[in-house]
Amino acid sequence: MFFPKVATLLSKYKEKNLLYAEKTLFLQAKTQTIKFNIKQTMKVLKFGGTSVGSVNGILSVKKIVEAEVEPVIVVVSAFSGITDELYKVANLACEGNKTYVAQFDMLVTRHMEVIDGVIADNKKTEVINLVQTQFTDLSNIFRGVFLIKDISTKIIDTIVSYGEVISSIIVANAITNAVHFDSRTFTKTENQFDKHIVDFEKTNHLIAESFSTLPQISVCGGFISTDRNTNFTTNLGRGGSDYTAAILAAALHASILEIWTDVDGFMTADPRIINNAYVIEKLSFIEAMELCNFGAKVIYPPTIFPVFHKNIPVKIKNTFNPEAEGTFISREKTGEAGKAIKGISSINDTSLITVQGLGMVGVIGVNHRIFRILAKNGISVFLVSQASSENTTSIGVRNADSAVAVEALRKEFDYEIAQGEINDIFSEDDLATVAIVGDNMKRTPGIAGKLFGTLGRNGINVVACAQGASETNISFVTDRKSLRKALNVIHDSFFLSEYQVLNIFVVGVGTVGGSLLNQIKKQQTKLMEQNSLKLNVVGITSSKKMLFLREGIDLETYAEDLKTKGADASPEKICNEILNMNIFNSVFVDCTANLHISNLYQTFLENNISVVAVNKIAASSSYEEYINLKETARRRGVKFLFETNVGAGLPIINTMNNLIYSGDHIQKMEAVLSGTLNFIFNTISSEIPISKAILMAKEAGYAEPDPRIDLSGKDVIRKLVILAREAGYKVEQEDVIKNLFIPDKYFAGSLDDFWKTVPELDAEFEEKRKALTAQGKRWRFVATMENGSCKVGLQEVDSTHPFYDLQGSNNIILITTERYNEFPMMIKGYGAGASVTSAGVFSDIISIANIR
Ligand code: ADP
Ligand code: ASP
Ligand code: MG
């Protein structure tokens, strides 16, 4: 009587090309023992809340399950969000808040809508009645809670069980020929420290009994259970449906446990935090256990043990993309070549308790007492760190356990504390723990170095760390606000093969800032394709509005978005926002000429944010401030770049730096550094008086927003001071000797006054210009530095001078060094203009990304 079943099994196996199974069955058939020996293989498939929370989800589940060849047990969660809702409604009812009724009704409606979409018409009434009966009971319980305004754990456990009870009834009736089981009848727990612990002996026995004849498709709810003594409803903890599935798989020797969820598999990191996390093809049980113990929500941590114990592989699959391979978890040790770690996970709920004191050194039994007392209070410790000096033991626990743990430890060590042998015991709360995991870390030197080096470079402080001798996990504790950044930099450092991300804040969207954003927009795709560099503009600020977006601002629409969605901006707000964002690999680009913005650089550098400045104020301010900024950048391992401070996009500072790195020594510099002044002197003619030339320079976008900064020589002085400093000389602005061409009184009033009075200069200048032209000479505003002595002023140059032919707004610099001596090095080209300046900024940004 078994043979027809074997025959159908065989043909189905053939279809699936499972040759091994076919061979086994043949062998068994041949030896005529088939009747007795065939141990029917079966699978357990668990579908999470997101998989069953919608009509589409349940229809996918139905399709997946009905296509199975082997008998399957389907374990389902409550619809997504329902367990949370049930807790919420219970709370409202307990507070005597009438709105619980409306919330409850919404919950009922959601289930009824799904029933309508997934249950065949001829079964609808039956299923609605079944579910309605459950909701009536539940509503009575809520009414009781509302009237009494009190609730117990027992009642809460009963309330939340309805999520799985109801979802499993719906799914069982949506799948053709499925048989419904109530998992409370076979999952038994006992109470330990107010936690429900599975009684495996009873549970396994009851499972074997319940499934002694295995239907092709069985459906039951996960998570829910009953107390072995009282038979009251209990549960296996949040996320516990995975565990129910694993318990069933282990008890029934399933061929595989499949966890169906809403992502393509177990990923290198939490995809909600790391958007370029990717699916891990294979994991060992140990790796999976380490990762989910530390917060990889995709599997509830206790799930691994029962299947590991029975060597039943686990597959993580996506209900909404069943074609994706998913992740295979087995005993097999696997490793992608060149990758030492498999994944990163974290918990943002960490409290660190430190037991410390010189009296602990060499004393036997202190740790024993710590752990005994914590165990006695039911506190689970997930990280321990003790220095070899033995005077400090730090323990990582959940925030919720911290107060009880501190209390218990203080009591345990009250004598030693009173004697001063142990310091008072305290906890540091609101921390986060991160773990990097991989079997391949074993005996691979340098992993810890790389991890802590990466964290250090990014300004992330490590409060405690631990690595077990198994070498499959290195964990560290940091403050919670650094968690996201820590995960990003570690992920980038260990996995990011595909591309590198540079997060950019652009402040100032005037001529240069606007042009820069345009250039970034144009280059984004190319840089990604050719250099695997993702330029992600995460903040844009005008003088009035600011916009921040971690995922990246759309550069097509930023101007509009800034207006419509931007918040009011101020230097302080910008600073706070950027620090709060705490984003990795970030660079602050200052395209303003604002002192308050340049005052923020020090803070940013201190926080490991690189600074690229078009703004010259910082580099030309006091020598002390300049050196401080450079020193901070060096110390924090980030960059402070300001190439465009001198000569716009011309590579002057970079070239000087390179000369100095190679051991050369800069002795002298002669330069025309003001695009504006050069433009003005090249534009003045009998038709264009100086006042008009100034206006033209402004309109062409060469001049500073306030052109007096150019005309007074201030701009050139700033540039010369920056150059002299970069050449290695300690120079202040006051040290520069000035020979100006516009009398001081024109700079005294307001900008308006200036524009009104400046035409007074026209006639005199025209006189002088005529005389100069007659001599075959031209004016150039020249900056000179010789062994640290600086001066700026108007010079008359004849046609033999290299500056004579300097066109338009061009700049030129002659650099005399030990090596470039007889013939100085000459750099010449556009020295002003939005597009060349922003290109210079772009090049600073790219050099931070280090792809050149
Ligand atoms: P289900 O309802 O199916 O049980 P969960 O929400 O419990 O689903 O778990 C799946 C979610 O876990 C994913 O949607 C993802 O956001 C999150 N997650 C966290 N860490 C990881 C990781 N390392 N790999 C995959 N998913 C992860
Ligand atoms: N429904 C339960 C929860 O939300 C169990 C589960 O989804 O696994 O925690
Ligand atoms: Mg889950």
XYZ file of C-alpha atoms in Angstrom, residues 639 641-644 646 649-661 666 723 726 815 825 827 840 843-844 847 852:
30
model
C 41.990 66.784 5.046
C 42.163 71.697 1.496
C 41.915 75.165 0.004
C 43.539 74.968 -3.426
C 41.069 77.489 -4.850
C 44.808 81.097 -4.686
C 41.421 76.219 -10.316
C 45.166 76.573 -11.031
C 47.163 73.859 -9.263
C 49.385 76.226 -7.288
C 49.169 75.032 -3.684
C 49.227 71.410 -4.715
C 52.313 71.961 -6.839
C 54.084 73.820 -4.047
C 53.248 71.050 -1.607
C 54.612 68.453 -3.977
C 57.835 70.436 -4.432
C 58.260 70.631 -0.674
C 57.455 66.935 -0.131
C 60.689 77.710 -2.030
C 51.085 80.978 -0.304
C 52.258 76.917 2.423
C 58.122 80.153 -8.223
C 58.550 77.470 -12.482
C 51.945 78.513 -13.615
C 39.339 73.318 -8.406
C 39.516 68.329 -7.620
C 40.041 68.861 -3.856
C 41.607 63.998 -3.790
C 43.560 59.738 -8.298
